[in-house]
Amino acid sequence: QSVLTQPPSVSAAPGQKVTISCSGSSSNIGRNHVSWYQHLPGTAPKLLIYENNKRPSGIPADRFSASKSGTSATLGITGLQTGDEADYYCVTWDTSLSAGVFGGGTKLTVL
Amino acid sequence: EVQLVESGGGLVQPGGSLRLSCAASGFTFSTYWMTWVRQASGKGLEWVANINHDGSRRNYAGSVKGRFTISRDNAKKSLNLQMNSLGAEDTAMYYCVRVQYIDEGFDYWGQGTLVTVSS
């Protein structure tokens, strides 16, 4: 069982929007920053969001967004493309555990 | 260009040991926290351990605490993971990762090295 809870899967049609939730607790999301990663099979995970809602260069602002409220975080992807099909992970620091913690991952299917 | 190249993976018997290394290049290694992340086949990403700039602070996942030791050699630009008392549950691809942002915001990942624990 992961410390951070994500839905196992989400799906939407091309061009539509999807959101992926990441639920934690006061010892992790509630007090620390959240990052989000996209992981395609056979490749290294790619950073999409850091420090809750910031995008690295090269990540389009009009497609990828994120927010955090209390002990939960959310990743939003708009204008879905087949190339977005991947596993998405949230991660943060857990102050009580003194360890990093990942969500269990969410598989995005673009129908 | 930032590069992280892992090595040292392989097949090891249960109860055995293995030492992973990660050769870093293209950045000032001594100024970054570094982390090991693993992924078992068909499973999600799992945070394993991290280490601060000079190696004075180390943190471990509960699943590996007491068995794994993370270390670094800044002169050689190398990150290491000594793994002892290995079990089948440690079978995974192990990634060396650079921490760029607060609270485990990783910007560069290696391609990984595969560890298989089996008799």
Coordinates of N, CA, C and O in Angstrom, one line a residue, chain B residues 65-103:
Chain B
K65 N 15.7 -0.1 5.2 CA 16.5 0.4 6.3 C 17.2 -0.7 7.0 O 16.6 -1.7 7.3
G66 N 18.5 -0.5 7.3 CA 19.2 -1.6 8.0 C 19.9 -2.6 7.0 O 20.8 -3.3 7.4
R67 N 19.5 -2.6 5.7 CA 20.0 -3.5 4.8 C 20.8 -2.8 3.7 O 21.8 -3.3 3.1
F68 N 20.3 -1.6 3.3 CA 20.9 -0.8 2.2 C 21.7 0.4 2.8 O 21.3 0.9 3.8
T69 N 22.8 0.7 2.1 CA 23.5 1.9 2.5 C 23.8 2.8 1.3 O 24.4 2.3 0.3
I70 N 23.4 4.0 1.3 CA 23.7 4.9 0.3 C 24.9 5.7 0.6 O 25.2 6.1 1.8
S71 N 25.8 6.0 -0.4 CA 27.0 6.7 -0.2 C 27.3 7.5 -1.4 O 26.8 7.2 -2.5
R72 N 28.3 8.4 -1.3 CA 28.7 9.1 -2.5 C 30.2 9.4 -2.4 O 30.8 9.5 -1.3
D73 N 30.8 9.6 -3.6 CA 32.2 10.0 -3.6 C 32.2 11.2 -4.6 O 32.2 11.1 -5.8
N74 N 32.3 12.4 -4.0 CA 32.2 13.6 -4.8 C 33.4 13.8 -5.7 O 33.3 14.4 -6.8
A75 N 34.5 13.3 -5.2 CA 35.7 13.5 -6.1 C 35.6 12.6 -7.3 O 36.1 13.0 -8.4
K76 N 35.0 11.5 -7.2 CA 34.8 10.6 -8.4 C 33.4 10.8 -9.1 O 33.1 10.2 -10.1
K77 N 32.6 11.7 -8.5 CA 31.3 12.0 -9.0 C 30.5 10.7 -9.1 O 29.9 10.4 -10.2
S78 N 30.5 10.0 -8.0 CA 29.8 8.7 -8.0 C 28.8 8.6 -6.9 O 29.1 9.0 -5.7
L79 N 27.7 8.0 -7.2 CA 26.7 7.7 -6.2 C 26.6 6.1 -6.0 O 26.7 5.4 -7.1
N80 N 26.5 5.6 -4.8 CA 26.5 4.2 -4.6 C 25.4 3.7 -3.8 O 24.8 4.5 -3.0
L81 N 25.1 2.4 -3.9 CA 24.0 1.8 -3.1 C 24.5 0.4 -2.8 O 24.5 -0.5 -3.7
Q82 N 24.9 0.2 -1.5 CA 25.3 -1.1 -1.1 C 24.1 -1.8 -0.6 O 23.4 -1.3 0.3
M83 N 23.8 -3.0 -1.2 CA 22.5 -3.7 -0.8 C 22.9 -5.1 -0.2 O 23.6 -5.9 -0.9
N84 N 22.5 -5.3 1.0 CA 22.8 -6.5 1.7 C 21.5 -7.2 2.1 O 20.4 -6.7 2.0
S85 N 21.6 -8.5 2.4 CA 20.5 -9.3 2.8 C 19.3 -9.2 1.8 O 18.2 -9.0 2.1
L86 N 19.7 -9.4 0.5 CA 18.7 -9.2 -0.5 C 17.7 -10.3 -0.5 O 18.0 -11.4 -0.3
G87 N 16.4 -9.9 -0.8 CA 15.3 -10.8 -1.0 C 14.6 -10.6 -2.3 O 14.9 -9.6 -3.0
A88 N 13.7 -11.5 -2.6 CA 13.0 -11.4 -3.9 C 12.3 -10.1 -4.1 O 12.2 -9.6 -5.2
E89 N 11.9 -9.5 -3.0 CA 11.2 -8.3 -3.0 C 12.1 -7.1 -3.5 O 11.6 -6.0 -3.7
D90 N 13.4 -7.3 -3.5 CA 14.3 -6.3 -4.0 C 14.5 -6.3 -5.5 O 15.3 -5.5 -6.0
T91 N 14.0 -7.3 -6.1 CA 14.1 -7.5 -7.6 C 13.4 -6.3 -8.2 O 12.2 -6.1 -8.0
A92 N 14.2 -5.5 -9.0 CA 13.7 -4.3 -9.6 C 14.7 -3.6 -10.4 O 15.9 -4.0 -10.4
M93 N 14.2 -2.6 -11.2 CA 15.1 -1.7 -11.9 C 15.4 -0.6 -10.9 O 14.5 0.0 -10.3
Y94 N 16.7 -0.3 -10.8 CA 17.1 0.7 -9.9 C 17.6 2.0 -10.6 O 18.5 1.8 -11.5
Y95 N 17.0 3.1 -10.3 CA 17.4 4.4 -11.0 C 18.1 5.3 -10.1 O 17.8 5.5 -8.9
C96 N 19.1 5.9 -10.6 CA 19.9 7.0 -9.9 C 19.2 8.3 -10.4 O 19.0 8.5 -11.6
V97 N 18.9 9.2 -9.5 CA 18.1 10.4 -9.8 C 18.7 11.6 -9.1 O 19.1 11.6 -8.0
R98 N 18.7 12.7 -9.9 CA 19.2 14.0 -9.3 C 18.0 14.8 -8.8 O 17.0 14.9 -9.4
V99 N 18.2 15.3 -7.6 CA 17.2 16.1 -6.9 C 17.5 17.6 -7.2 O 18.5 18.1 -6.8
Q100 N 16.6 18.2 -8.0 CA 16.7 19.6 -8.3 C 15.8 20.5 -7.5 O 16.2 21.6 -7.2
Y101 N 14.6 20.0 -7.2 CA 13.6 20.8 -6.5 C 13.3 20.3 -5.1 O 13.5 19.1 -4.8
I102 N 12.7 21.2 -4.4 CA 12.3 20.8 -3.0 C 11.5 19.6 -2.9 O 10.6 19.4 -3.7
D103 N 11.7 18.7 -1.9 CA 10.9 17.6 -1.6 C 10.8 16.6 -2.7 O 9.7 16.1 -3.1

